[in-house]
Structures are given as C-alpha cells and as structure tokens.
C-alpha cells in the first residue's frame, strides 16, 4: 500500500471520486466522509458519498448529508457512481466486509482504492492509504490529510462541523485515552475558524425520543447483570423488548457504556437479538482488550476499548457462549482490574 502523500499527483487533476464508509454509519464514518467530500469538491473534483444503509436521524444535520447515496435504497444509482469513479475512498473501515450489502460492488471496483482508517488489521486490497489505530478517529486522520496537502485554509465551517462530530464522539466527548494533544489542537484550530461546538453536542446527544430514555431506565434497573468477581457487566436484550419500546437501529447506541461508570466494572457487553443475527457490543476501561475478546469468541473486532461482534446461535446459547468466554478470560480480567489506576 502506497502512502497518502503518493496520491498527490493523481489528485492534481480533477477526478470522479466515490467516498464510502461502514454499515450503520456513526458520526465518525459520516463526518469523515462528508468532511473529505466538501474538501475534495473545493479542489475541483466531482464527489459522491455512498453509505451502505440509512443515515441515523441524529446525524442528518451534517451539511450535505441529504446528498448521500444510500446503497440499500438506490443500488442502481450507487453502482453507476462506482462504475464511473476513478478513485474510491474507504473511510472508517479497512475491510470491504464491514460495508455488508455494499461489499460486492466495492470488490468489483476497477479504479484506485484508497483507505483512511484507525481500526486494527487492514486488508491488503488498497492501493494507497493510511492505517493508524493510535488515532482517535478517522475524522482526525482526514484533518491531518487535509493539512498534509496544504489545505488548512480551505477548511470551512461545513468541513469543521463534520470533522468535529467524529472526533468528539469517537473520543467519548474527549475522555478516552486516544484524546491526545493533537486532538485538542485540532479542535482549537476548528474553533478558531468559527466552529460552534455546543449545537453539535445538542444535535447528537439531546435529540432522543422518549422511548429511548424509558428503555434506558428499564435496561439499567431490570436488565443489567453485574458480576463483581470478574468486574464485568452483561445486558442481553430480546427482539420482543426492542419492539415493546419501538426502538430503531441506532436507538441502542451508547447504552453499552453505562456499566463502565460503576467503580469496579471494567468490561461491559451489550447483546441485542436482531432479525437475522445476534449483535454484540463490547466496551472496556483500562488494559482489558475487547478487540481480542470480540475476535476470539464472537467473530468481530474493533479497537482495544470498543469492539463489536455477532453470533448466529440463539440469544440464550449466545449468553452461554459469553459465560464460558468470561470463565476463560477471568484471570485476565482480574489482572487488568488490578492494573487499573
Ligand atoms: P459498536 O459496538 O459501536 O457497534 O462497535 C464498536 C467498535 O467496534 C467500532 O469502532 C466498530 O467499527 C467496531 N466493530 C463493530 N463490529 C465489528 C466487527 O464485526 N468487526 C470489526 N472488525 N470491527 C467491529
Ligand atoms: Mn471511527
């Protein structure tokens, strides 16, 4: 894979560019895509953002989010864009399989493939790119990319708002260990360019519907199973419960983090029964590596402190697999707990 710097000659002439991100886009996936979109448009390229599936309501304020092509809703148009594009950007994922339904079309892409991402273990299909798991977010990497091409003066409020959303959410509002000095310097720069941050926090965190909050209350009082011996927490949710509270995909986002606010809990698992699979979310604080846990037991991956996975067993069998995995991991959990400062 060649470096992003080596991409410069290609970008010196106008190109047709497709920008893609992972399935169920979050603020980092959509923010990095639209941030890059606004930047490359300013450079004179003709760009389209293609999302594998719908954009959640709490991200629809992002400038130009209404021009994003949704693959699952408009396959023909998205495939036509991919057919005529000379460059494909893969943002916030490093394996086509993470785009689920879009993966087939990406695999057939004939032009130049570029990846910018901060997850572990990138695939080798990309021609150019940068993989930096130490970075807070893909948005931070897009910001660095813009600066490396002397584009800082082109960062307008559209770009700033998109990039801020991703770096803010992926750092847990600037509290996770990935929140480096460079992250704060980036935010400072964006604010000096006129960015107002409070409206973005409001748009992302203060726009839930009442069912989501009632569901959260129910989950924390009735469903959260704390195991003090292994410093872990499990929340299993059935399809019936999701339906009872009329939850949409995205409404359960973030709930997995709550158990980590308990003093001695360092590992949190959130399991939901979806239509065709069981979805798992893992979070940890300190040294316990949930990426490894997700990879070993649940066919998933992610980062050291935030990962996801899946199971095709029933919900009760999945809980059984989880319990066995916890027994296998118990010593490691205790050790990581002891090393927590
Ligand atoms: P979430 O729990 O929010 O769905 O995912 C947490 C993190 O793990 C995200 O950064 C996401 O990209 C990553 N992730 C989630 N599911 C998978 C998976 O199945 N495979 C890999 N490699 N990463 C995942
Ligand atoms: Mn990300």
XYZ file of C-alpha atoms and ligand atoms in Angstrom:
366
model
C 0.000 0.000 0.000
C 1.427 3.388 -1.026
C 1.250 6.390 1.287
C -1.342 9.154 1.076
C 1.443 11.570 0.064
C 1.990 9.458 -3.062
C -1.655 10.081 -4.003
C -0.941 13.788 -4.628
C -0.112 13.533 -8.370
C -3.418 11.734 -9.018
C -5.359 14.430 -7.165
C -3.664 17.229 -9.113
C -6.186 16.741 -11.954
C -9.995 16.671 -11.473
C -11.231 13.144 -10.695
C -14.549 11.422 -10.201
C -14.454 10.193 -6.635
C -16.656 7.850 -4.593
C -16.380 8.063 -0.798
C -17.686 5.155 1.293
C -17.911 4.151 4.956
C -19.022 1.177 7.061
C -22.530 -0.222 7.567
C -24.686 1.593 10.164
C -22.667 4.807 9.849
C -21.777 6.647 13.057
C -20.604 10.255 13.396
C -17.001 9.339 12.579
C -17.946 7.381 9.435
C -20.325 10.039 8.079
C -18.345 13.035 9.387
C -15.070 11.875 7.821
C -16.855 11.088 4.536
C -18.639 14.441 4.304
C -15.601 16.360 5.589
C -13.473 14.826 2.822
C -16.344 15.336 0.328
C -16.502 19.093 1.000
C -12.706 19.377 0.800
C -12.286 17.414 -2.446
C -15.169 19.338 -4.036
C -13.352 22.569 -3.244
C -10.291 21.168 -5.030
C -12.430 20.745 -8.161
C -13.153 17.017 -8.016
C -16.589 15.562 -8.620
C -17.522 13.566 -5.500
C -20.290 11.344 -4.192
C -20.640 9.827 -0.737
C -22.175 6.346 -0.760
C -23.474 4.899 2.502
C -24.339 1.186 2.642
C -27.543 1.896 4.596
C -29.615 4.740 6.011
C -28.149 7.651 7.961
C -29.491 7.848 11.533
C -31.694 10.843 12.403
C -29.190 12.341 14.870
C -26.648 12.856 12.045
C -28.956 14.396 9.443
C -27.852 17.919 10.391
C -24.476 17.317 8.749
C -24.053 19.604 5.726
C -24.889 17.693 2.510
C -25.995 14.557 4.367
C -29.122 14.702 2.198
C -26.995 14.209 -0.924
C -25.508 10.921 0.345
C -26.489 7.975 -1.845
C -27.922 5.133 0.236
C -26.872 1.881 -1.414
C -29.667 -0.257 0.030
C -32.282 2.245 -1.165
C -30.800 3.063 -4.551
C -28.434 0.337 -5.748
C -28.584 1.375 -9.396
C -27.509 4.968 -8.793
C -24.776 3.938 -6.347
C -23.407 1.292 -8.715
C -23.470 3.828 -11.564
C -21.366 6.240 -9.457
C -18.906 3.446 -8.616
C -18.704 2.488 -12.320
C -17.717 5.966 -13.424
C -15.460 6.868 -10.464
C -11.693 6.777 -10.871
C -10.924 6.832 -7.127
C -12.663 5.008 -4.272
C -12.110 6.208 -0.710
C -12.780 3.761 2.143
C -13.188 5.707 5.378
C -13.525 4.385 8.943
C -13.264 0.752 7.852
C -10.450 -1.387 6.484
C -12.254 -4.430 5.098
C -14.997 -4.354 2.456
C -16.990 -6.872 4.512
C -17.662 -4.063 7.050
C -19.922 -2.436 4.429
C -22.101 -5.592 4.332
C -24.505 -5.202 1.358
C -22.146 -2.805 -0.455
C -19.138 -5.156 -0.271
C -19.809 -6.923 -3.614
C -19.819 -3.666 -5.598
C -16.652 -2.426 -3.849
C -14.824 -5.679 -4.545
C -15.567 -5.177 -8.272
C -14.283 -1.573 -8.268
C -11.695 -1.077 -11.023
C -10.082 2.268 -10.160
C -7.656 3.426 -7.478
C -8.541 2.252 -3.965
C -7.660 4.490 -1.011
C -8.192 3.671 2.677
C -8.048 6.054 5.647
C -8.853 4.261 8.888
C -7.973 3.723 12.547
C -9.026 0.079 13.117
C -6.596 -2.821 13.562
C -5.596 -5.329 10.856
C -6.285 -3.623 7.494
C -6.955 -5.713 4.390
C -4.350 -5.648 1.611
C -6.707 -4.685 -1.255
C -5.986 -0.949 -1.055
C -3.543 0.824 -3.433
C -2.981 3.868 -1.220
C -3.814 4.610 2.355
C -3.089 5.110 5.973
C -3.955 2.813 8.880
C -3.270 4.325 12.304
C -5.012 2.506 15.191
C -3.462 5.007 17.608
C -5.528 7.845 16.109
C -8.684 8.969 17.894
C -10.862 8.903 14.807
C -10.968 8.819 11.044
C -12.061 12.470 11.228
C -8.736 13.355 12.860
C -6.943 11.464 10.076
C -8.901 13.361 7.388
C -7.970 16.615 9.143
C -4.289 15.554 9.081
C -4.655 14.577 5.411
C -6.104 17.995 4.536
C -3.231 19.715 6.369
C -0.638 17.481 4.682
C -1.917 18.691 1.302
C -1.602 22.337 2.436
C -5.373 22.576 2.570
C -5.814 24.065 6.047
C -7.049 27.389 4.669
C -9.809 25.528 2.775
C -11.317 24.146 5.992
C -14.658 25.944 6.129
C -17.494 25.576 8.635
C -19.014 22.647 6.720
C -15.795 20.676 6.968
C -15.206 21.762 10.573
C -18.670 20.652 11.742
C -18.396 17.242 10.058
C -14.894 16.519 11.368
C -15.664 17.755 14.886
C -18.644 15.393 15.189
C -16.493 12.326 14.535
C -13.568 13.262 16.741
C -15.915 14.242 19.587
C -17.957 11.008 19.534
C -15.025 8.616 18.926
C -13.160 10.098 21.920
C -16.275 9.775 24.144
C -16.503 13.585 24.333
C -12.711 13.844 24.812
C -12.396 11.412 27.712
C -10.931 8.205 26.210
C -7.129 7.658 26.244
C -6.981 8.340 22.466
C -7.647 12.032 23.274
C -4.150 13.332 22.543
C -2.800 16.860 22.483
C -3.198 16.763 18.688
C -6.929 16.128 19.153
C -7.273 19.236 21.305
C -5.066 21.232 18.898
C -7.343 20.180 16.027
C -10.461 21.264 17.918
C -8.779 24.539 18.838
C -7.974 25.177 15.166
C -11.558 24.363 14.091
C -12.942 26.698 16.768
C -10.632 29.492 15.649
C -12.175 29.058 12.211
C -15.577 29.808 13.772
C -16.866 26.355 14.737
C -19.523 26.359 17.458
C -19.409 23.069 19.325
C -22.455 23.262 21.646
C -25.060 22.882 18.847
C -23.294 19.733 17.654
C -23.392 18.151 21.129
C -27.077 19.041 21.339
C -27.852 17.620 17.893
C -26.138 14.335 18.748
C -26.968 13.802 22.430
C -30.120 15.803 23.185
C -32.434 14.607 20.427
C -33.565 11.204 21.681
C -37.204 10.208 21.679
C -38.916 9.451 24.973
C -38.974 5.686 24.334
C -35.213 5.583 24.167
C -34.903 7.129 27.615
C -37.595 4.862 29.110
C -35.792 1.904 27.557
C -32.511 3.063 29.118
C -34.204 3.230 32.536
C -35.650 -0.249 32.070
C -32.301 -1.667 30.943
C -30.339 -0.234 33.860
C -32.855 -1.260 36.524
C -34.058 -4.614 35.160
C -31.583 -5.983 32.641
C -28.048 -5.130 33.711
C -26.309 -8.166 35.215
C -23.244 -7.232 37.245
C -20.631 -9.868 38.046
C -18.380 -8.311 40.723
C -15.981 -11.304 40.711
C -14.964 -10.710 37.078
C -15.544 -6.934 37.088
C -17.894 -7.377 34.151
C -21.425 -6.430 33.171
C -23.831 -8.072 30.733
C -27.002 -6.604 29.203
C -28.955 -9.026 26.994
C -31.958 -7.599 25.082
C -34.562 -9.679 23.256
C -36.280 -8.753 19.994
C -39.541 -8.536 21.947
C -38.051 -5.846 24.223
C -36.768 -3.833 21.251
C -40.262 -3.978 19.738
C -42.021 -3.145 23.019
C -40.099 0.155 23.215
C -40.432 0.713 19.438
C -36.677 1.137 19.067
C -34.987 1.717 15.723
C -31.406 0.728 14.873
C -29.243 3.379 16.465
C -31.529 3.892 19.479
C -29.470 1.395 21.492
C -26.203 3.172 20.592
C -24.146 4.180 23.628
C -26.088 2.183 26.231
C -23.170 -0.266 26.435
C -21.053 2.485 28.030
C -23.183 2.991 31.166
C -21.964 -0.011 33.211
C -18.375 1.254 32.901
C -19.337 4.212 35.088
C -19.593 1.759 38.009
C -16.432 1.852 40.087
C -15.187 -1.749 39.829
C -16.585 -2.642 36.406
C -14.011 -2.689 33.600
C -15.810 -4.738 30.922
C -19.307 -4.198 29.518
C -21.207 -6.309 26.994
C -24.496 -5.378 25.312
C -26.293 -8.078 23.331
C -29.299 -7.457 21.092
C -31.383 -10.004 19.240
C -31.800 -8.652 15.692
C -33.796 -10.121 12.796
C -31.069 -12.319 11.331
C -28.292 -12.364 13.943
C -27.309 -11.512 17.497
C -25.367 -8.218 17.680
C -22.753 -7.753 20.399
C -21.114 -4.539 21.600
C -18.106 -4.591 23.919
C -16.508 -1.759 25.871
C -13.739 -1.698 28.485
C -11.749 0.734 30.533
C -8.033 0.228 31.170
C -5.997 -2.593 29.676
C -8.655 -5.237 29.003
C -8.592 -5.745 25.214
C -12.138 -6.125 23.876
C -10.914 -6.303 20.275
C -9.202 -9.584 21.178
C -12.276 -10.820 23.084
C -14.552 -9.994 20.114
C -12.190 -11.695 17.658
C -11.669 -14.814 19.749
C -15.261 -15.548 20.722
C -17.661 -13.564 18.533
C -16.285 -13.251 15.009
C -15.817 -9.498 15.423
C -13.204 -6.866 16.132
C -12.696 -3.139 16.586
C -10.427 -1.300 18.983
C -8.808 -2.204 22.310
C -11.545 -0.461 24.349
C -14.508 -0.629 21.919
C -15.405 -3.550 19.705
C -18.329 -5.421 18.218
C -19.185 -8.932 17.152
C -22.029 -11.261 16.213
C -23.434 -14.677 16.874
C -25.730 -16.898 14.847
C -26.752 -19.003 17.836
C -29.958 -18.250 19.776
C -29.895 -15.490 22.387
C -29.745 -17.965 25.288
C -26.990 -20.012 23.600
C -25.077 -16.787 22.914
C -25.293 -15.884 26.607
C -23.938 -19.370 27.385
C -21.009 -18.840 24.976
C -20.398 -15.472 26.627
C -20.356 -17.029 30.113
C -17.825 -19.666 29.029
C -15.696 -16.931 27.441
C -15.785 -14.981 30.703
C -14.568 -18.057 32.610
C -11.694 -18.379 30.117
C -10.879 -14.686 30.500
C -11.417 -14.361 34.245
C -7.736 -14.219 35.212
C -7.011 -11.620 32.558
C -9.968 -9.511 33.747
C -8.768 -9.656 37.356
C -5.234 -8.730 36.330
C -6.434 -5.777 34.233
C -8.606 -4.648 37.127
C -5.607 -4.719 39.468
C -3.594 -2.643 37.000
C -6.315 -0.004 36.760
C -5.053 3.158 38.378
P -20.157 -0.828 18.173
O -20.222 -1.578 19.460
O -20.339 0.646 18.363
O -21.012 -1.420 17.113
O -18.678 -1.021 17.642
C -17.562 -0.627 18.384
C -16.333 -0.574 17.506
O -16.018 -1.855 17.028
C -16.496 0.313 16.301
O -15.292 1.014 16.127
C -16.716 -0.637 15.154
O -16.159 -0.123 13.995
C -16.001 -1.885 15.608
N -16.719 -3.089 15.205
C -18.006 -3.397 15.488
N -18.350 -4.595 14.977
C -17.239 -5.079 14.362
C -16.942 -6.271 13.636
O -17.762 -7.167 13.470
N -15.676 -6.388 13.128
C -14.733 -5.417 13.304
N -13.508 -5.617 12.777
N -14.980 -4.289 13.984
C -16.206 -4.103 14.504
Mn -14.105 5.679 13.909
